[in-house]
PDB file of C-alpha atoms in Angstrom:
ATOM      1  CA  MET A   1      -0.054   0.098  -0.090  1.00  0.00           C
ATOM      2  CA  LEU A   2       3.187   2.396   0.026  1.00  0.00           C
ATOM      3  CA  GLY A   3       2.331   3.685  -3.373  1.00  0.00           C
ATOM      4  CA  THR A   4      -1.126   4.371  -2.707  1.00  0.00           C
ATOM      5  CA  LEU A   5      -0.567   5.918   0.499  1.00  0.00           C
ATOM      6  CA  VAL A   6       2.013   8.118  -0.968  1.00  0.00           C
ATOM      7  CA  ASN A   7      -0.251   9.136  -3.904  1.00  0.00           C
ATOM      8  CA  THR A   8      -2.829   9.913  -1.327  1.00  0.00           C
ATOM      9  CA  GLY A   9      -0.210  11.835   0.687  1.00  0.00           C
ATOM     10  CA  THR A  10       0.534  13.831  -2.309  1.00  0.00           C
ATOM     11  CA  ILE A  11      -2.719  15.017  -3.062  1.00  0.00           C
ATOM     12  CA  LEU A  12      -3.569  15.928   0.156  1.00  0.00           C
ATOM     13  CA  ALA A  13      -0.295  18.175   0.107  1.00  0.00           C
ATOM     14  CA  GLY A  14      -0.723  19.415  -3.305  1.00  0.00           C
ATOM     15  CA  SER A  15      -4.355  20.775  -2.038  1.00  0.00           C
ATOM     16  CA  VAL A  16      -3.264  22.366   1.233  1.00  0.00           C
ATOM     17  CA  LEU A  17      -0.449  24.277  -1.098  1.00  0.00           C
ATOM     18  CA  GLY A  18      -2.871  25.430  -3.828  1.00  0.00           C
ATOM     19  CA  SER A  19      -5.413  26.436  -1.076  1.00  0.00           C
ATOM     20  CA  CYS A  20      -2.568  28.785   0.590  1.00  0.00           C
ATOM     21  CA  LEU A  21      -1.490  29.965  -2.876  1.00  0.00           C
ATOM     22  CA  ARG A  22      -5.149  30.935  -3.652  1.00  0.00           C
ATOM     23  CA  ARG A  23      -5.374  34.121  -0.932  1.00  0.00           C
ATOM     24  CA  GLY A  24      -2.612  35.590  -2.837  1.00  0.00           C
ATOM     25  CA  ILE A  25      -4.417  35.167  -6.252  1.00  0.00           C
ATOM     26  CA  ARG A  26      -6.759  37.798  -7.720  1.00  0.00           C
ATOM     27  CA  GLU A  27      -9.774  36.843  -8.845  1.00  0.00           C
ATOM     28  CA  ASP A  28      -9.172  37.140 -12.510  1.00  0.00           C
ATOM     29  CA  TYR A  29      -6.147  35.017 -12.440  1.00  0.00           C
ATOM     30  CA  ARG A  30      -8.056  32.627 -10.607  1.00  0.00           C
ATOM     31  CA  GLY A  31     -10.601  32.672 -13.441  1.00  0.00           C
ATOM     32  CA  ALA A  32      -7.562  32.597 -16.091  1.00  0.00           C
ATOM     33  CA  LEU A  33      -6.156  29.171 -14.005  1.00  0.00           C
ATOM     34  CA  PHE A  34     -10.039  27.701 -14.124  1.00  0.00           C
ATOM     35  CA  GLN A  35      -9.990  28.008 -17.794  1.00  0.00           C
ATOM     36  CA  ALA A  36      -6.591  26.789 -17.823  1.00  0.00           C
ATOM     37  CA  MET A  37      -7.860  23.676 -16.327  1.00  0.00           C
ATOM     38  CA  GLY A  38     -10.521  22.941 -18.152  1.00  0.00           C
ATOM     39  CA  LEU A  39      -8.385  23.114 -21.592  1.00  0.00           C
ATOM     40  CA  ALA A  40      -6.152  20.508 -19.631  1.00  0.00           C
ATOM     41  CA  ALA A  41      -8.796  18.220 -18.679  1.00  0.00           C
ATOM     42  CA  CYS A  42     -10.028  18.303 -22.665  1.00  0.00           C
ATOM     43  CA  ALA A  43      -6.862  18.229 -24.055  1.00  0.00           C
ATOM     44  CA  LEU A  44      -5.836  15.330 -21.733  1.00  0.00           C
ATOM     45  CA  GLY A  45      -9.213  13.828 -22.571  1.00  0.00           C
ATOM     46  CA  VAL A  46      -8.854  13.794 -26.394  1.00  0.00           C
ATOM     47  CA  ASN A  47      -5.576  12.793 -26.015  1.00  0.00           C
ATOM     48  CA  ALA A  48      -6.823   9.568 -24.166  1.00  0.00           C
ATOM     49  CA  VAL A  49      -8.990   8.936 -26.913  1.00  0.00           C
ATOM     50  CA  ALA A  50      -7.015   9.472 -29.903  1.00  0.00           C
ATOM     51  CA  GLN A  51      -4.521   7.062 -28.306  1.00  0.00           C
ATOM     52  CA  ASN A  52      -6.552   4.273 -27.264  1.00  0.00           C
ATOM     53  CA  MET A  53      -9.596   4.459 -30.448  1.00  0.00           C
ATOM     54  CA  PRO A  54      -6.962   2.694 -32.943  1.00  0.00           C
ATOM     55  CA  ASN A  55      -6.573  -0.071 -30.519  1.00  0.00           C
ATOM     56  CA  SER A  56     -10.385  -0.351 -29.371  1.00  0.00           C
ATOM     57  CA  THR A  57     -11.383  -4.502 -30.801  1.00  0.00           C
ATOM     58  CA  PHE A  58     -15.013  -3.129 -30.373  1.00  0.00           C
ATOM     59  CA  PRO A  59     -15.393   0.587 -32.058  1.00  0.00           C
ATOM     60  CA  VAL A  60     -19.142   0.751 -31.062  1.00  0.00           C
ATOM     61  CA  LEU A  61     -18.870  -0.045 -27.657  1.00  0.00           C
ATOM     62  CA  PHE A  62     -18.116   3.233 -26.401  1.00  0.00           C
ATOM     63  CA  ILE A  63     -21.339   4.250 -28.063  1.00  0.00           C
ATOM     64  CA  LEU A  64     -23.403   1.680 -26.330  1.00  0.00           C
ATOM     65  CA  SER A  65     -21.305   2.462 -22.899  1.00  0.00           C
ATOM     66  CA  LEU A  66     -22.321   5.984 -23.231  1.00  0.00           C
ATOM     67  CA  ALA A  67     -25.972   5.443 -24.244  1.00  0.00           C
ATOM     68  CA  VAL A  68     -26.691   3.047 -21.192  1.00  0.00           C
ATOM     69  CA  GLY A  69     -24.515   4.809 -18.937  1.00  0.00           C
ATOM     70  CA  THR A  70     -25.996   8.046 -19.365  1.00  0.00           C
ATOM     71  CA  LEU A  71     -29.427   6.641 -18.775  1.00  0.00           C
ATOM     72  CA  VAL A  72     -28.424   5.242 -15.661  1.00  0.00           C
ATOM     73  CA  GLY A  73     -27.076   8.056 -14.001  1.00  0.00           C
ATOM     74  CA  THR A  74     -29.401  10.517 -15.167  1.00  0.00           C
ATOM     75  CA  THR A  75     -32.442   8.176 -13.849  1.00  0.00           C
ATOM     76  CA  LEU A  76     -30.064   7.990 -10.667  1.00  0.00           C
ATOM     77  CA  ASP A  77     -29.158  11.670 -10.802  1.00  0.00           C
ATOM     78  CA  ILE A  78     -25.761  11.319  -9.659  1.00  0.00           C
ATOM     79  CA  ASP A  79     -24.241  14.411 -10.735  1.00  0.00           C
ATOM     80  CA  GLY A  80     -27.325  16.633  -8.847  1.00  0.00           C
ATOM     81  CA  ARG A  81     -26.699  14.480  -6.006  1.00  0.00           C
ATOM     82  CA  PHE A  82     -23.295  15.328  -5.594  1.00  0.00           C
ATOM     83  CA  GLN A  83     -23.385  18.923  -6.385  1.00  0.00           C
ATOM     84  CA  ARG A  84     -25.889  19.177  -3.589  1.00  0.00           C
ATOM     85  CA  LEU A  85     -24.049  16.992  -0.984  1.00  0.00           C
ATOM     86  CA  VAL A  86     -20.913  19.451  -1.449  1.00  0.00           C
ATOM     87  CA  GLY A  87     -23.234  22.461  -1.414  1.00  0.00           C
ATOM     88  CA  ARG A  88     -24.011  21.400   1.910  1.00  0.00           C
ATOM     89  CA  PHE A  89     -20.072  21.531   3.391  1.00  0.00           C
ATOM     90  CA  SER A  90     -19.022  24.189   0.987  1.00  0.00           C
ATOM     91  CA  GLN A  91     -19.859  27.862   0.256  1.00  0.00           C
ATOM     92  CA  THR A  92     -17.143  27.730  -2.471  1.00  0.00           C
ATOM     93  CA  GLY A  93     -18.410  28.499  -5.819  1.00  0.00           C
ATOM     94  CA  GLY A  94     -18.061  25.566  -8.402  1.00  0.00           C
ATOM     95  CA  LEU A  95     -16.408  23.204  -6.047  1.00  0.00           C
ATOM     96  CA  GLY A  96     -18.665  20.575  -7.021  1.00  0.00           C
ATOM     97  CA  GLN A  97     -17.347  20.792 -10.900  1.00  0.00           C
ATOM     98  CA  GLY A  98     -13.526  20.933  -9.572  1.00  0.00           C
ATOM     99  CA  LEU A  99     -13.844  18.046  -7.162  1.00  0.00           C
ATOM    100  CA  SER A 100     -15.535  16.061  -9.650  1.00  0.00           C
ATOM    101  CA  THR A 101     -13.043  16.805 -12.204  1.00  0.00           C
ATOM    102  CA  ALA A 102     -10.167  16.084  -9.681  1.00  0.00           C
ATOM    103  CA  ILE A 103     -11.879  12.694  -8.816  1.00  0.00           C
ATOM    104  CA  LEU A 104     -11.664  12.054 -12.552  1.00  0.00           C
ATOM    105  CA  MET A 105      -8.375  12.971 -12.972  1.00  0.00           C
ATOM    106  CA  PHE A 106      -6.762  10.822 -10.530  1.00  0.00           C
ATOM    107  CA  CYS A 107      -8.779   7.815 -10.479  1.00  0.00           C
ATOM    108  CA  ILE A 108     -10.103   7.019 -14.209  1.00  0.00           C
ATOM    109  CA  GLY A 109      -6.438   6.393 -15.996  1.00  0.00           C
ATOM    110  CA  THR A 110      -4.390   3.548 -16.738  1.00  0.00           C
ATOM    111  CA  LEU A 111      -1.469   4.481 -14.060  1.00  0.00           C
ATOM    112  CA  SER A 112      -4.467   4.612 -11.015  1.00  0.00           C
ATOM    113  CA  ILE A 113      -5.760   1.497 -12.129  1.00  0.00           C
ATOM    114  CA  LEU A 114      -2.878  -1.140 -13.151  1.00  0.00           C
ATOM    115  CA  GLY A 115      -0.504   0.608 -10.198  1.00  0.00           C
ATOM    116  CA  PRO A 116      -2.101  -1.332  -7.159  1.00  0.00           C
ATOM    117  CA  ILE A 117      -2.383  -4.087  -8.898  1.00  0.00           C
ATOM    118  CA  ASN A 118       1.555  -4.061  -9.764  1.00  0.00           C
ATOM    119  CA  SER A 119       2.321  -3.028  -6.417  1.00  0.00           C
ATOM    120  CA  ALA A 120       0.308  -5.529  -4.897  1.00  0.00           C
ATOM    121  CA  LEU A 121       1.238  -8.520  -7.125  1.00  0.00           C
ATOM    122  CA  TYR A 122       5.093  -7.635  -7.855  1.00  0.00           C
ATOM    123  CA  GLY A 123       5.954  -5.090  -5.257  1.00  0.00           C
ATOM    124  CA  ASP A 124       6.589  -2.519  -7.783  1.00  0.00           C
ATOM    125  CA  ASN A 125       5.371   0.815  -7.165  1.00  0.00           C
ATOM    126  CA  THR A 126       6.834   2.763 -10.195  1.00  0.00           C
ATOM    127  CA  TYR A 127       2.974   3.348 -11.803  1.00  0.00           C
ATOM    128  CA  LEU A 128       1.695   4.843  -8.238  1.00  0.00           C
ATOM    129  CA  PHE A 129       4.770   7.505  -7.702  1.00  0.00           C
ATOM    130  CA  THR A 130       4.311   8.739 -11.593  1.00  0.00           C
ATOM    131  CA  ASN A 131       0.811   9.112 -10.977  1.00  0.00           C
ATOM    132  CA  ALA A 132       1.649  10.918  -7.627  1.00  0.00           C
ATOM    133  CA  THR A 133       3.783  13.400  -9.021  1.00  0.00           C
ATOM    134  CA  LEU A 134       1.431  14.319 -11.932  1.00  0.00           C
ATOM    135  CA  ASP A 135      -1.478  14.069  -9.197  1.00  0.00           C
ATOM    136  CA  PHE A 136       0.322  16.593  -7.118  1.00  0.00           C
ATOM    137  CA  VAL A 137       0.625  19.246  -9.444  1.00  0.00           C
ATOM    138  CA  THR A 138      -3.002  18.887 -10.414  1.00  0.00           C
ATOM    139  CA  SER A 139      -4.269  19.179  -6.851  1.00  0.00           C
ATOM    140  CA  MET A 140      -2.175  22.263  -6.373  1.00  0.00           C
ATOM    141  CA  THR A 141      -3.468  23.892  -9.590  1.00  0.00           C
ATOM    142  CA  LEU A 142      -7.511  22.590  -8.748  1.00  0.00           C
ATOM    143  CA  ALA A 143      -6.979  23.797  -5.334  1.00  0.00           C
ATOM    144  CA  SER A 144      -5.892  27.235  -6.362  1.00  0.00           C
ATOM    145  CA  THR A 145      -9.287  27.952  -7.939  1.00  0.00           C
ATOM    146  CA  TYR A 146     -11.431  25.721  -5.943  1.00  0.00           C
ATOM    147  CA  GLY A 147      -9.876  25.247  -2.105  1.00  0.00           C
ATOM    148  CA  ILE A 148      -9.013  22.897   0.388  1.00  0.00           C
ATOM    149  CA  GLY A 149     -12.242  21.078  -0.708  1.00  0.00           C
ATOM    150  CA  ILE A 150     -10.289  19.237  -3.486  1.00  0.00           C
ATOM    151  CA  ALA A 151      -8.344  17.448  -0.443  1.00  0.00           C
ATOM    152  CA  CYS A 152     -11.815  15.167  -0.422  1.00  0.00           C
ATOM    153  CA  ALA A 153     -10.476  13.675  -3.461  1.00  0.00           C
ATOM    154  CA  ALA A 154      -7.778  12.186  -1.909  1.00  0.00           C
ATOM    155  CA  GLY A 155     -10.146   9.875   0.286  1.00  0.00           C
ATOM    156  CA  VAL A 156     -11.861   8.893  -2.811  1.00  0.00           C
ATOM    157  CA  LEU A 157      -8.485   7.961  -4.434  1.00  0.00           C
ATOM    158  CA  PHE A 158      -7.425   6.023  -1.197  1.00  0.00           C
ATOM    159  CA  CYS A 159     -10.125   3.862  -1.361  1.00  0.00           C
ATOM    160  CA  TRP A 160     -10.308   3.242  -5.165  1.00  0.00           C
ATOM    161  CA  GLN A 161      -7.032   2.293  -5.259  1.00  0.00           C
ATOM    162  CA  GLY A 162      -6.941   0.410  -1.761  1.00  0.00           C
ATOM    163  CA  ALA A 163      -9.643  -2.022  -2.816  1.00  0.00           C
ATOM    164  CA  ILE A 164      -7.957  -2.595  -6.517  1.00  0.00           C
ATOM    165  CA  TYR A 165      -4.757  -3.290  -4.135  1.00  0.00           C
ATOM    166  CA  LEU A 166      -7.229  -5.658  -2.047  1.00  0.00           C
ATOM    167  CA  SER A 167      -8.305  -7.326  -4.579  1.00  0.00           C
ATOM    168  CA  ALA A 168      -5.849  -7.692  -7.026  1.00  0.00           C
ATOM    169  CA  GLY A 169      -5.458 -11.384  -7.293  1.00  0.00           C
ATOM    170  CA  ALA A 170      -8.757 -11.766  -8.904  1.00  0.00           C
ATOM    171  CA  LEU A 171      -8.263  -8.751 -10.718  1.00  0.00           C
ATOM    172  CA  SER A 172      -4.850  -9.167 -12.772  1.00  0.00           C
ATOM    173  CA  GLY A 173      -6.212 -11.530 -15.064  1.00  0.00           C
ATOM    174  CA  PHE A 174      -9.604 -10.117 -15.988  1.00  0.00           C
ATOM    175  CA  LEU A 175      -7.811  -6.326 -16.740  1.00  0.00           C
ATOM    176  CA  THR A 176      -6.932  -7.523 -20.343  1.00  0.00           C
ATOM    177  CA  PRO A 177      -5.632  -4.895 -22.827  1.00  0.00           C
ATOM    178  CA  GLU A 178      -8.454  -5.007 -24.632  1.00  0.00           C
ATOM    179  CA  LEU A 179     -11.007  -3.724 -21.247  1.00  0.00           C
ATOM    180  CA  MET A 180      -8.309  -1.419 -20.691  1.00  0.00           C
ATOM    181  CA  THR A 181      -8.390   0.116 -24.035  1.00  0.00           C
ATOM    182  CA  GLU A 182     -12.464   0.788 -24.009  1.00  0.00           C
ATOM    183  CA  VAL A 183     -11.976   2.053 -19.907  1.00  0.00           C
ATOM    184  CA  SER A 184      -9.493   4.502 -21.211  1.00  0.00           C
ATOM    185  CA  VAL A 185     -11.877   5.616 -24.283  1.00  0.00           C
ATOM    186  CA  LEU A 186     -14.572   6.191 -22.150  1.00  0.00           C
ATOM    187  CA  GLY A 187     -12.045   7.915 -19.041  1.00  0.00           C
ATOM    188  CA  GLY A 188     -10.934  10.232 -21.955  1.00  0.00           C
ATOM    189  CA  ILE A 189     -14.483  11.155 -23.402  1.00  0.00           C
ATOM    190  CA  LEU A 190     -15.674  11.540 -19.467  1.00  0.00           C
ATOM    191  CA  LEU A 191     -12.385  14.278 -19.108  1.00  0.00           C
ATOM    192  CA  ALA A 192     -13.303  16.028 -21.756  1.00  0.00           C
ATOM    193  CA  ALA A 193     -16.868  16.415 -21.055  1.00  0.00           C
ATOM    194  CA  SER A 194     -15.832  17.602 -17.272  1.00  0.00           C
ATOM    195  CA  GLY A 195     -13.370  20.391 -18.938  1.00  0.00           C
ATOM    196  CA  LEU A 196     -16.042  21.445 -21.506  1.00  0.00           C
ATOM    197  CA  SER A 197     -18.111  22.098 -18.234  1.00  0.00           C
ATOM    198  CA  MET A 198     -15.929  23.830 -16.633  1.00  0.00           C
ATOM    199  CA  LEU A 199     -14.829  26.265 -19.534  1.00  0.00           C
ATOM    200  CA  GLN A 200     -18.764  26.877 -19.542  1.00  0.00           C
ATOM    201  CA  ILE A 201     -19.033  25.463 -23.446  1.00  0.00           C
ATOM    202  CA  ARG A 202     -21.685  23.182 -22.343  1.00  0.00           C
ATOM    203  CA  ASP A 203     -23.052  21.687 -18.522  1.00  0.00           C
ATOM    204  CA  CYS A 204     -22.530  17.647 -19.388  1.00  0.00           C
ATOM    205  CA  LYS A 205     -23.287  16.243 -16.097  1.00  0.00           C
ATOM    206  CA  THR A 206     -20.170  14.437 -16.216  1.00  0.00           C
ATOM    207  CA  LEU A 207     -20.956  11.902 -13.461  1.00  0.00           C
ATOM    208  CA  ASN A 208     -24.255  10.829 -15.051  1.00  0.00           C
ATOM    209  CA  LEU A 209     -21.735   9.363 -17.031  1.00  0.00           C
ATOM    210  CA  LEU A 210     -19.869   7.609 -15.080  1.00  0.00           C
ATOM    211  CA  PRO A 211     -22.349   4.339 -15.076  1.00  0.00           C
ATOM    212  CA  ALA A 212     -21.173   4.134 -18.834  1.00  0.00           C
ATOM    213  CA  LEU A 213     -17.512   2.772 -17.087  1.00  0.00           C
ATOM    214  CA  VAL A 214     -19.473  -0.614 -15.857  1.00  0.00           C
ATOM    215  CA  VAL A 215     -20.382  -1.406 -19.366  1.00  0.00           C
ATOM    216  CA  PRO A 216     -17.691  -2.420 -21.247  1.00  0.00           C
ATOM    217  CA  VAL A 217     -16.849  -4.398 -17.956  1.00  0.00           C
ATOM    218  CA  ILE A 218     -19.842  -6.013 -17.865  1.00  0.00           C
ATOM    219  CA  TRP A 219     -19.703  -6.897 -21.416  1.00  0.00           C
ATOM    220  CA  PHE A 220     -16.042  -8.680 -21.312  1.00  0.00           C
ATOM    221  CA  GLY A 221     -17.261 -10.468 -18.669  1.00  0.00           C
ATOM    222  CA  VAL A 222     -20.455 -11.987 -20.596  1.00  0.00           C
ATOM    223  CA  ARG A 223     -17.896 -12.720 -23.115  1.00  0.00           C
ATOM    224  CA  ALA A 224     -15.451 -14.547 -20.852  1.00  0.00           C
ATOM    225  CA  LEU A 225     -18.392 -17.003 -19.965  1.00  0.00           C
ATOM    226  CA  PHE A 226     -19.173 -18.110 -23.380  1.00  0.00           C
TER     227      PHE A 226
END
């Protein structure tokens, strides 16, 4: 669990440092940082899709996943529930959007998924240490815009990576390159959608799309049975 603990710690440290810097940043600069993070989220999302889409063995699976996932997420109103929950504990405008973006950037990625497995099975924390470095910079930048509330994403990351770490033996054979490709495509789309919301181009209610990530898991699970 060393890698996960380090990853969690860097997010906490970055959030604290970023929130301290926030007090000395003028409002127009915070707006510029807000836009910069939106552009970064869009760029990372598009890059993930561009890298993984050519390797997809089921090119239409992401479309089916988005359709089914969006219907489920909208029915459950995941985004609305999350925004209301965050609103109860914070007066910081836009924290819900920032926190949802942070969770996506920290948790939905190859490094964050394969890292705990490599750590548990082989004692190799390289992926997690690399992820920790990236997350430190990201959390610091997000916290400079949204405040210390971004640190809550550290708890989500710890639970996420901890669950993968503890179930690494069972997951190692199931997380095939094909499945990771489909998840990475969807993760990129979700991240780009979050960026569009941050830029106020379109409120995509990104959290309502999260159930889409489950569809490829079910698809490959069913195929493995036959």
